[in-house]
Coordinates of C-alpha atoms in Angstrom, one line a residue:
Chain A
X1 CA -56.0 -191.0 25.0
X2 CA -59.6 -189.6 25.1
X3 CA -59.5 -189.2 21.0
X4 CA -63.1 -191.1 20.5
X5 CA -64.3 -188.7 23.2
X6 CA -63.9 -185.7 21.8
X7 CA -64.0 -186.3 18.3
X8 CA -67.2 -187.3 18.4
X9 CA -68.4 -184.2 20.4
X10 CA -67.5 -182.0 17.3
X11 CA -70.0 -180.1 15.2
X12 CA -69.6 -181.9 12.2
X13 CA -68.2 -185.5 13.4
X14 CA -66.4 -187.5 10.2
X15 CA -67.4 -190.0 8.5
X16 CA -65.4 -193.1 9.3
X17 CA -64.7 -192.3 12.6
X18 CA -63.8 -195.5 14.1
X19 CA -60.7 -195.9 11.9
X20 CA -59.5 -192.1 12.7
X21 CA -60.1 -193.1 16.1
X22 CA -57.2 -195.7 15.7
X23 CA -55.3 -194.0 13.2
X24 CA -54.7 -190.9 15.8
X25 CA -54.3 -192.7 18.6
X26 CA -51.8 -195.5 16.6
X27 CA -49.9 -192.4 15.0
X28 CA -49.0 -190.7 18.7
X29 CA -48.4 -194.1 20.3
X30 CA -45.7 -194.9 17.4
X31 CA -44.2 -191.1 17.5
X32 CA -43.8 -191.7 21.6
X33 CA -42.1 -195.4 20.7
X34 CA -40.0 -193.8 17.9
X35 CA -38.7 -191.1 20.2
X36 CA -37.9 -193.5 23.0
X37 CA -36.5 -196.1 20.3
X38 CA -33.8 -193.4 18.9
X39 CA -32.8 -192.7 22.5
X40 CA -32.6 -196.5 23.6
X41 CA -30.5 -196.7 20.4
X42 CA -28.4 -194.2 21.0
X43 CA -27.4 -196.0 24.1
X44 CA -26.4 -199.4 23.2
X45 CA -22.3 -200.3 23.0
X46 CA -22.5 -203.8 21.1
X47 CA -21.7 -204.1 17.5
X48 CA -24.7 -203.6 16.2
X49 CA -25.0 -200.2 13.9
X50 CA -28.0 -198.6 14.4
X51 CA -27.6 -195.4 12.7
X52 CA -30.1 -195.9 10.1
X53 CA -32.5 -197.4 12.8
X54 CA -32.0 -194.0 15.2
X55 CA -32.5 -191.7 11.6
X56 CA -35.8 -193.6 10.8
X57 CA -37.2 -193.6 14.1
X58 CA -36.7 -190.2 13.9
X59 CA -38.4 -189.7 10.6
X60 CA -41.0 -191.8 11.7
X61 CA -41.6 -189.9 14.7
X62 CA -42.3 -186.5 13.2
X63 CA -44.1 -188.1 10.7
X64 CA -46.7 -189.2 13.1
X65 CA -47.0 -187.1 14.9
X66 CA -48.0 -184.4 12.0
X67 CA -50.1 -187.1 10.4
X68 CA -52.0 -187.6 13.7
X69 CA -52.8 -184.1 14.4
X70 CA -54.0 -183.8 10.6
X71 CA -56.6 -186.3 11.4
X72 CA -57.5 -185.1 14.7
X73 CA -58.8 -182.4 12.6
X74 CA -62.6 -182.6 11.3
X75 CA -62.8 -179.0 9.7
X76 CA -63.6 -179.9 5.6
X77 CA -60.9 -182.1 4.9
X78 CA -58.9 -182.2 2.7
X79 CA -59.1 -185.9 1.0
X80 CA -56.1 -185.9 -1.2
X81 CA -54.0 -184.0 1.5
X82 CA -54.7 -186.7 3.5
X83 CA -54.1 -189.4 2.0
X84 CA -51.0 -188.3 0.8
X85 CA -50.0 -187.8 4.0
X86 CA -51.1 -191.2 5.5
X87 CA -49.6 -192.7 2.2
X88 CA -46.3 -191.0 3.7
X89 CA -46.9 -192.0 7.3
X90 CA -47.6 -195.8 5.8
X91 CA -44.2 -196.1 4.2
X92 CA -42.5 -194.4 7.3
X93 CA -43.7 -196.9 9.8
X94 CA -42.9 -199.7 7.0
X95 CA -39.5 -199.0 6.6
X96 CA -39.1 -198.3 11.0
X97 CA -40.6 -201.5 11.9
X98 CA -38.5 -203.5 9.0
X99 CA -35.3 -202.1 10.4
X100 CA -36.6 -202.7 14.5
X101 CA -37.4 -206.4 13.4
X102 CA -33.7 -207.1 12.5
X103 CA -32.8 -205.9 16.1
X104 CA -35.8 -206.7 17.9
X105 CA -34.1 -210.2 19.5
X106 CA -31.4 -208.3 20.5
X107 CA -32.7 -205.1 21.8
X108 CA -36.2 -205.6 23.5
X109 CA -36.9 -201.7 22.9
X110 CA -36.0 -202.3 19.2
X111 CA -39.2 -204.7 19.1
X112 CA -41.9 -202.9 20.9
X113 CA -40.8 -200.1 19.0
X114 CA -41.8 -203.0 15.3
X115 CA -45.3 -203.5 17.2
X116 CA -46.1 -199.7 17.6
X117 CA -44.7 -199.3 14.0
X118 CA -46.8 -202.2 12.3
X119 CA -49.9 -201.2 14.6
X120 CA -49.6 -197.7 12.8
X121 CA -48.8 -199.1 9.6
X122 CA -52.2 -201.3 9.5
X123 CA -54.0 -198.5 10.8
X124 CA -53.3 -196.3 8.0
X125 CA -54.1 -198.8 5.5
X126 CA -57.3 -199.5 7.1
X127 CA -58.4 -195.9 6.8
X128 CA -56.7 -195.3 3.4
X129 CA -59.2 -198.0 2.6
X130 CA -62.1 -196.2 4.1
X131 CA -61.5 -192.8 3.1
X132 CA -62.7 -192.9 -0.6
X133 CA -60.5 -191.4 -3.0
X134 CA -62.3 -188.3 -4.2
X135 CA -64.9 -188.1 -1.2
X136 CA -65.0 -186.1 2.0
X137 CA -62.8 -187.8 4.9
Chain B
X1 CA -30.9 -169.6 8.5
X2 CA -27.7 -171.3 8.2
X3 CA -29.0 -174.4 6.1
X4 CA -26.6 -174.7 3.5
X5 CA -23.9 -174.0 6.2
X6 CA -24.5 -176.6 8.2
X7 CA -25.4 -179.0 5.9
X8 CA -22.6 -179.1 3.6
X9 CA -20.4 -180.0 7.1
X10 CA -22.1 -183.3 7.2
X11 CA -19.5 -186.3 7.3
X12 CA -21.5 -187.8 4.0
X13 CA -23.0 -184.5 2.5
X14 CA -25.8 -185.0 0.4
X15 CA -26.2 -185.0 -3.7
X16 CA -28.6 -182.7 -4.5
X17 CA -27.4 -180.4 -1.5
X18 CA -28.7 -177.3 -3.4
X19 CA -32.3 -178.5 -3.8
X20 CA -32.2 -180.0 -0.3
X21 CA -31.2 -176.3 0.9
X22 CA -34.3 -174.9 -0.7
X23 CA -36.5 -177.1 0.1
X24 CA -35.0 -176.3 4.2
X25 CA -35.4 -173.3 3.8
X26 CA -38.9 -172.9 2.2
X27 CA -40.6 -175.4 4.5
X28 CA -39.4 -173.8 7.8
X29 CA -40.7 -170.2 6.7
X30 CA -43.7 -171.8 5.5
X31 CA -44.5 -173.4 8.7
X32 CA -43.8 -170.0 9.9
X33 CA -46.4 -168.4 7.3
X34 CA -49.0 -170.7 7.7
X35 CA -49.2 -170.4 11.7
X36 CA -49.4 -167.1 11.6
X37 CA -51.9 -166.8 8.7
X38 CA -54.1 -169.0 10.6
X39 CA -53.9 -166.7 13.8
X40 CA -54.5 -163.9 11.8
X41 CA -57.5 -165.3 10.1
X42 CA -59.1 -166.0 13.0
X43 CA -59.0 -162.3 14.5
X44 CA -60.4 -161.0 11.0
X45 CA -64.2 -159.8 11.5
X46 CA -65.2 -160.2 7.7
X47 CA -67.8 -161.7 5.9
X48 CA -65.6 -164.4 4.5
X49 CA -65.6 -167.8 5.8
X50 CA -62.1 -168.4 7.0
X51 CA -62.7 -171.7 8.5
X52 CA -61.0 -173.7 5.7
X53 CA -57.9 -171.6 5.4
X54 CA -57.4 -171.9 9.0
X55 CA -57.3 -175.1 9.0
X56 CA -55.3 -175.6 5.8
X57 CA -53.3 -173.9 7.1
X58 CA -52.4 -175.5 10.3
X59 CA -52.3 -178.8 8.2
X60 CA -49.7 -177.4 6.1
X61 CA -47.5 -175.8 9.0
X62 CA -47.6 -179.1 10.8
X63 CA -46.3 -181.0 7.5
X64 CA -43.5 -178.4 6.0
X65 CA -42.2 -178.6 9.9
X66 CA -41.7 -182.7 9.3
X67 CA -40.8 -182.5 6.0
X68 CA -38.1 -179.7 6.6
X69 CA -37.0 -181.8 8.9
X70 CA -36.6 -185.5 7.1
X71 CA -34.6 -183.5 4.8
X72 CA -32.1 -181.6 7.2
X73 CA -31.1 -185.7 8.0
X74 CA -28.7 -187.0 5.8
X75 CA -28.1 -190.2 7.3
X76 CA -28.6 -193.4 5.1
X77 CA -31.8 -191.3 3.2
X78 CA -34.5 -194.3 2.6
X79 CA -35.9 -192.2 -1.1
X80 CA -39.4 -194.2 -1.0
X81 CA -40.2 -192.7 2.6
X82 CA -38.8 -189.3 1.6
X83 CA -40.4 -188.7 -1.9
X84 CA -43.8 -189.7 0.1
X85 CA -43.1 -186.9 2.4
X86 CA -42.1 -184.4 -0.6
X87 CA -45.4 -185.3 -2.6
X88 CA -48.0 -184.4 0.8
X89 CA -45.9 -181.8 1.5
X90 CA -46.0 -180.1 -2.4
X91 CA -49.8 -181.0 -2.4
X92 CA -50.9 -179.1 1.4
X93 CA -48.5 -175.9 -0.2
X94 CA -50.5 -176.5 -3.3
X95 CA -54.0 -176.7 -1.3
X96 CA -53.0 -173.7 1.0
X97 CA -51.8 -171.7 -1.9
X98 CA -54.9 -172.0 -3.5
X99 CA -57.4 -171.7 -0.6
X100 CA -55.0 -168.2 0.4
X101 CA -55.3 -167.1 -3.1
X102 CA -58.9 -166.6 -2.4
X103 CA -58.3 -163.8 0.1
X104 CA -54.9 -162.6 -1.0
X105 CA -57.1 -159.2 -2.5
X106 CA -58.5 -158.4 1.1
X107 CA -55.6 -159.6 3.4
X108 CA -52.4 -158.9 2.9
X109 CA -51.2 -162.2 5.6
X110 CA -52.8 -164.1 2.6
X111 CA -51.1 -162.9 0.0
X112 CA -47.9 -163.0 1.9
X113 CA -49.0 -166.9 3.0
X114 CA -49.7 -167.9 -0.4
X115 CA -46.1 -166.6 -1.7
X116 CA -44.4 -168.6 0.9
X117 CA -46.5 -172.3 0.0
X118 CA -45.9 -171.3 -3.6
X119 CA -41.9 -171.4 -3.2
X120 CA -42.2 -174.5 -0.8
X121 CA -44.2 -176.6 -3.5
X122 CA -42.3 -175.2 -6.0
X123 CA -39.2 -176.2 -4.1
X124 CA -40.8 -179.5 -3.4
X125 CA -41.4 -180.3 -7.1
X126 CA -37.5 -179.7 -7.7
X127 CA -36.4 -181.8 -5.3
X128 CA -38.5 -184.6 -6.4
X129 CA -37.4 -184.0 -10.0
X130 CA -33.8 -183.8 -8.6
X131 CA -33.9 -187.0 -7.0
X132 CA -34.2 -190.3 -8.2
X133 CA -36.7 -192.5 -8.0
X134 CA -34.7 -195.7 -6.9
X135 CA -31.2 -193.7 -5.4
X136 CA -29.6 -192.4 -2.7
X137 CA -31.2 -188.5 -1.8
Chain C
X1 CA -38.3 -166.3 6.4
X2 CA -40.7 -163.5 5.7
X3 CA -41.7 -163.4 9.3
X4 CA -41.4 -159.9 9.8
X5 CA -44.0 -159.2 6.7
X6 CA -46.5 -162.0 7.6
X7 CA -46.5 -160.8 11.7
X8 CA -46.9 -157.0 10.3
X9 CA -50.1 -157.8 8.4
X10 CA -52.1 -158.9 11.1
X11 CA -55.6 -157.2 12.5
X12 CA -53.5 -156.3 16.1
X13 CA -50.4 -156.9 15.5
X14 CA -47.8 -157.0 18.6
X15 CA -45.8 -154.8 20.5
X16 CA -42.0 -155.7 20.8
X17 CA -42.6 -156.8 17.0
X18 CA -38.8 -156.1 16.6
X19 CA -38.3 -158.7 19.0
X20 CA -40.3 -160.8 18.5
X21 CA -39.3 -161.1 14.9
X22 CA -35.9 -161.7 15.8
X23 CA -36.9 -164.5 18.2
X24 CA -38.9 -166.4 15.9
X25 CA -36.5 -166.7 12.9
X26 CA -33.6 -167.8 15.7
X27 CA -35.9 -170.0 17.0
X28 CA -36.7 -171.7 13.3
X29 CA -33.1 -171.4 12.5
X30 CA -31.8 -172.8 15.9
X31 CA -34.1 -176.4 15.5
X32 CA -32.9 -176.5 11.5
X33 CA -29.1 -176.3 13.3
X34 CA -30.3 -178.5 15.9
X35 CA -32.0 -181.3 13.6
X36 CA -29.0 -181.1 11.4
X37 CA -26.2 -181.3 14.2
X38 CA -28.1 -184.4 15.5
X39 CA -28.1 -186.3 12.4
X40 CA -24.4 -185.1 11.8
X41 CA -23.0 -186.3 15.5
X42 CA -24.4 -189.8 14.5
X43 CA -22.2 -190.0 11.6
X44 CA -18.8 -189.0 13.2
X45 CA -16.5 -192.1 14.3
X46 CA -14.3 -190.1 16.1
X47 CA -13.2 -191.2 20.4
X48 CA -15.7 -188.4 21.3
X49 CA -18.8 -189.4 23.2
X50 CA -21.8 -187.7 21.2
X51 CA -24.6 -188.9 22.9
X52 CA -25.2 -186.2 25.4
X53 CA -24.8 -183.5 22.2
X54 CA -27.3 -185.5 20.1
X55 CA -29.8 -185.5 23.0
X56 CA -29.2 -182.4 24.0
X57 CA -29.7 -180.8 19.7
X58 CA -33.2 -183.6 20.1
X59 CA -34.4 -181.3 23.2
X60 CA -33.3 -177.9 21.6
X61 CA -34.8 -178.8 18.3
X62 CA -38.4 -179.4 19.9
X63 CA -38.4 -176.4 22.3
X64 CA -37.5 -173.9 19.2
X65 CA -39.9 -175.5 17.3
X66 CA -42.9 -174.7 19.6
X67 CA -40.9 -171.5 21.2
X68 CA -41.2 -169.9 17.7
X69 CA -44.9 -171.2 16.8
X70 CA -45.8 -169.7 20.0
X71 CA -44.6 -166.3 19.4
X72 CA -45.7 -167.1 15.6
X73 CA -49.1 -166.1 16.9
X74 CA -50.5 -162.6 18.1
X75 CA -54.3 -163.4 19.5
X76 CA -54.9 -162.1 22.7
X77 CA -50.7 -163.3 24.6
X78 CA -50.8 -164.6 27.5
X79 CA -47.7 -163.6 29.0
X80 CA -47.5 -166.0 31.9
X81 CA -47.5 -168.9 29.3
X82 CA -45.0 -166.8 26.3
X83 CA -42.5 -166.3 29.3
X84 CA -42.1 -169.8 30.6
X85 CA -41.6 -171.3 27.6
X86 CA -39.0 -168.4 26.5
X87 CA -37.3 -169.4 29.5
X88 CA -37.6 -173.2 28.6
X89 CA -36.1 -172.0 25.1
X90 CA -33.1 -170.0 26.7
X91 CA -31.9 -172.5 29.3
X92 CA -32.3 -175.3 26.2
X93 CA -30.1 -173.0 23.7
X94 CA -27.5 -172.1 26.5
X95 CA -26.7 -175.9 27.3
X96 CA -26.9 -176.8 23.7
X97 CA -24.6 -174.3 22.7
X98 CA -22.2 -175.1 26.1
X99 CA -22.1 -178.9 24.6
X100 CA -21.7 -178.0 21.1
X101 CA -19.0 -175.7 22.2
X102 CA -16.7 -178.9 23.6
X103 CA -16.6 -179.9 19.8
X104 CA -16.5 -177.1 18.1
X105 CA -12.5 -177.5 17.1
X106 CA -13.5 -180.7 15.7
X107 CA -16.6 -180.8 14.0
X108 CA -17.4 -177.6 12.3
X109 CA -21.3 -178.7 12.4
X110 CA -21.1 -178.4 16.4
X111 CA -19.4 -174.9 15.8
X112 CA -22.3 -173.7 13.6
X113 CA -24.8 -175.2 16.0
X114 CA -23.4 -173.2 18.6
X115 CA -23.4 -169.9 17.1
X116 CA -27.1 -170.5 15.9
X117 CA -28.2 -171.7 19.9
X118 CA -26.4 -168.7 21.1
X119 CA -28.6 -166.4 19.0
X120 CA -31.3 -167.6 19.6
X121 CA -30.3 -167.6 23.6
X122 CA -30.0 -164.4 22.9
X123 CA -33.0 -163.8 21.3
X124 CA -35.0 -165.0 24.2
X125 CA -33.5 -163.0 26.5
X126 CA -34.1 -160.0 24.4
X127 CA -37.5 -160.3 24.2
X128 CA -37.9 -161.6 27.9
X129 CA -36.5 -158.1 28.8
X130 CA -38.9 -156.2 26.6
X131 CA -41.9 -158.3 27.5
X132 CA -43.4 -156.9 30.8
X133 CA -43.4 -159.4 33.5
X134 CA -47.4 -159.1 33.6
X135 CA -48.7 -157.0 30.7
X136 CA -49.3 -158.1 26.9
X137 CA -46.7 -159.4 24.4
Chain D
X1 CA -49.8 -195.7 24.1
X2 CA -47.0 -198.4 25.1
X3 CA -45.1 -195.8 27.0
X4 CA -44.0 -198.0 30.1
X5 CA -43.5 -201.1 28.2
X6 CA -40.7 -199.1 26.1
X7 CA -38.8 -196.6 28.4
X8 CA -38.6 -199.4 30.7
X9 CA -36.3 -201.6 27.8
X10 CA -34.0 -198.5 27.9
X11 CA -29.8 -199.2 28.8
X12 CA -30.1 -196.8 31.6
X13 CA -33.9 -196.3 32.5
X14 CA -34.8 -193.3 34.6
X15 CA -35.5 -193.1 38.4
X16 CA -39.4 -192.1 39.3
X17 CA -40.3 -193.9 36.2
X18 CA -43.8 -193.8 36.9
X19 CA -44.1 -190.4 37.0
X20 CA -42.1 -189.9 34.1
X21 CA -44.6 -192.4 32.2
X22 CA -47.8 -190.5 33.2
X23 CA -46.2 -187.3 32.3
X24 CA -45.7 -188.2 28.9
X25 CA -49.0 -190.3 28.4
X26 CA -51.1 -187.4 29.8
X27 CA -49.0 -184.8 27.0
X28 CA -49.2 -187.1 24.4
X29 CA -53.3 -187.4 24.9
X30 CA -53.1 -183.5 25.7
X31 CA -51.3 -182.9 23.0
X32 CA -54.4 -184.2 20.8
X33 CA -57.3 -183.2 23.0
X34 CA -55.9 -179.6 22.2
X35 CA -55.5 -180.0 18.6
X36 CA -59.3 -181.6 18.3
X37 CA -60.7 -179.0 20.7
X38 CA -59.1 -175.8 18.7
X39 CA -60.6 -177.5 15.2
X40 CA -64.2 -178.0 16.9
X41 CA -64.0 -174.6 18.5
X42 CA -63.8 -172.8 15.0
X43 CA -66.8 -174.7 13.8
X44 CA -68.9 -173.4 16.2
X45 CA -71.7 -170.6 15.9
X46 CA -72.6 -169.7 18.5
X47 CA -72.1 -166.0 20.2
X48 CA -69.5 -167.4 22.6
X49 CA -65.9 -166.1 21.6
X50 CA -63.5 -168.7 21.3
X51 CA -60.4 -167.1 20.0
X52 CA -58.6 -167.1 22.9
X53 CA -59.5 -170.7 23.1
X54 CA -58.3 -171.3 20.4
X55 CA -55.3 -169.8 20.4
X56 CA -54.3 -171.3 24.1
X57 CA -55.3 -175.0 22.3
X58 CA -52.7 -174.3 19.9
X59 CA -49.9 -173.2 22.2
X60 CA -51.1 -176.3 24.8
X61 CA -50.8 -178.7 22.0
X62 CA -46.9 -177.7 20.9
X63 CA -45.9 -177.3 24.3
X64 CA -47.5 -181.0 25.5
X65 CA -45.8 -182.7 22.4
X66 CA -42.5 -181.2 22.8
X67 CA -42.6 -181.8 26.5
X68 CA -43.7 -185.5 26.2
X69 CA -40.8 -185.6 23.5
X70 CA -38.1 -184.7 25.9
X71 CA -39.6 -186.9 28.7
X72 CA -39.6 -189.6 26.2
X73 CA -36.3 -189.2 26.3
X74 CA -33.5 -191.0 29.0
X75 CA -29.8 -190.2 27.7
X76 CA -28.6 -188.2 30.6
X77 CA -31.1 -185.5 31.1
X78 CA -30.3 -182.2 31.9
X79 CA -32.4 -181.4 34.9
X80 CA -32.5 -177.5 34.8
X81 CA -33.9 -178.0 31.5
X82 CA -36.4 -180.5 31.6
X83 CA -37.6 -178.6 34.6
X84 CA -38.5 -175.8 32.9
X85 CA -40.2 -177.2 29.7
X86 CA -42.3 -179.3 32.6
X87 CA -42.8 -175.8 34.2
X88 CA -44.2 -174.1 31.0
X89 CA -46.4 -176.9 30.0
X90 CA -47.8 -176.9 33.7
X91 CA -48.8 -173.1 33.0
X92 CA -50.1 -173.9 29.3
X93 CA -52.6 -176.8 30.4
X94 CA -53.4 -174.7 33.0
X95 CA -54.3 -171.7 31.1
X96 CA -55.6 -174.3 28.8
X97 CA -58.0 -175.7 30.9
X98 CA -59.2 -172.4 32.7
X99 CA -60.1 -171.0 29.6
X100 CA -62.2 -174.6 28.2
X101 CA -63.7 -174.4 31.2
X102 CA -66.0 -171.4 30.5
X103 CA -67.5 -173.0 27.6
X104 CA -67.4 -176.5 29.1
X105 CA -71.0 -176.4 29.7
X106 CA -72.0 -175.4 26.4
X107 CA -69.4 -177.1 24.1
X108 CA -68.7 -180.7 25.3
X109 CA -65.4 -180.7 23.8
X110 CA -64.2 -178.4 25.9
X111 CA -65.2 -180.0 28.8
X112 CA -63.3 -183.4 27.4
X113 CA -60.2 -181.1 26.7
X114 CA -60.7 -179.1 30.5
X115 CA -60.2 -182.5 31.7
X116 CA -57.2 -183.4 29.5
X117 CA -55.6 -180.3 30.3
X118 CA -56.3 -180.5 34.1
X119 CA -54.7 -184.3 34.0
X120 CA -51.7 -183.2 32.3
X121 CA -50.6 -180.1 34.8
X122 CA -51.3 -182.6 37.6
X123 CA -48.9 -185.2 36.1
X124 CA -46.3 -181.9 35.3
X125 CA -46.7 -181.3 39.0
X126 CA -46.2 -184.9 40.1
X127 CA -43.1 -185.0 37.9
X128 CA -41.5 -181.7 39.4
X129 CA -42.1 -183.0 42.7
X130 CA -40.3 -186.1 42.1
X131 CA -37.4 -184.6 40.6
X132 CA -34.6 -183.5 43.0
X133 CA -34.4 -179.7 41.7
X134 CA -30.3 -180.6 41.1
X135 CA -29.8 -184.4 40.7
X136 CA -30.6 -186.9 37.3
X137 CA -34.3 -186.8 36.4

């Protein structure tokens, strides 16, 4: 990913930048993990019901990815769009990495699919932190 | 499309499948809508500063696409992750609305644009009143 | 949809709008269908072997998505790029619909998925014949 | 992006895994070069026309995430079709990159994006050579 590169070559470069940096780059990391997760899933025979885990990974996976292209974007933003929208991508990853930790010891893809999930999570809270609440992004 | 069709063949069909139908259907032709508004704005040789609508509107088509699709899944719904995507997805269709509204008088793919993100947060806002807070979708 | 309204108000709008209209409300239609079948397939517990029919609706669902963005916009086509991913879209909607059609007498959701991939199969030819090979869109 | 860590967990992982892995690493960062480069682009004032850079961003960007989607993914991929989604993004980034390369020494984000663009239609071909035109991907 070459997101610090050419973010900061824009006209009007954001404020905060090193935590969209890692926001964008956490966001399409976990949509890739998702996508492969929900595929892994879909090919395991034990006993283990992982329909809910393929249904959120696929939430979460969309999710991101629209959540990292918003971000990738420095044109006048939006603040409460995007926060609402990280707020969004923040539960998603949650609720994907809670239900990947209860099969990450048996399914190795189940737990690197929790650590891109919790990398995201923390990521959106750092810049929800950041971004001030009524301020420009 | 064939929303409500194919929905309502689902081995665990939804509650609230009328809402969830609406909502479908409004996001997916608001995606549509906005990525065309935002090609069109940029050909438009006016005076006005399009800049913002454009890329209003490519945040909005990018999140009616997710949210349109969280809700054509009716696995095991997680309500917390869902409502999240609802709310960003009724305030970008409130945003783009608003910022369309502003050029609906001089081009007609605004005024057409605004119609569509006024249906989809409208659509949004039942959904979320349809829904409850702690229950199944 | 109001795709034919929005695509009709822009500065130059296209030639083979007929078309093209027809494509991109299969192509929206086809990855709601898609998105939906997916989700359902997880849910059946019949002795039928899904997997290759939810990967297959996964695949479909993205290519419509970006097939219909794609034609969503009218700047300056380039037809090199519009045709190979209308060709993408087609081969994706003709083995979609193939799969769906092996459970078609048993889950009604694979029937309606199949009729909306074979529109939208169709649709993609259409506008592949009407397109010239090397002039624009 | 923790692409080789997690398609490598997979039940069934893929032959020319590498390939595969830089395929959808190089789409995924594409994906957002494209997206930044077409929001810098229309902040721009200078006399240079970017239009039809921005448009070709926006079709790059779709294209590379729905291709590094279906890459993602291992169930028993359908050659003919993966082939030709890797086909069409080869032509977009191409395109992509012709076109950011006019205004690569004026606009450093096109440059950065060029060389995205460039890298991703060299892992497309890489891919496409490594896949047997009729045998599993």
């Amino acid at each position: 990913m070459r997101t610090q590169d050419i973010l900061s070559k824009h006209p009007n470069p954001s404020q905060n930048l090193d935590q969209i940096v890692a926001l964008v780059n956490s966001a399409f990391a976990c949509e890739q993990c998702c996508t492969s997760c929900a595929d892994a899933c879909l090919n395991e025979d034990g006993d283990m019901d992982l329909r809910y885990c393929i249904r959120t990974n696929l939430d979460c996976a969309d999710i991101c990815a629209t959540t990292g292209r918003a971000l990738s974007r420095q044109t006048q933003p939006n603040v409460q769009l995007l926060r609402a929208q990280l707020e969004a991508c923040r539960i998603a990853c949650d609720a994907c990495a809670d239900e990947c930790e209860k099969h990450a010891d048996v399914h190795d893809h189940c737990r690197v699919c929790m650590e891109c999930c919790r990398e995201c999570s923390d990521a959106c809270r750092s810049l929800l932190q950041a971004m001030p609440q009524g301020a420009a992004a």
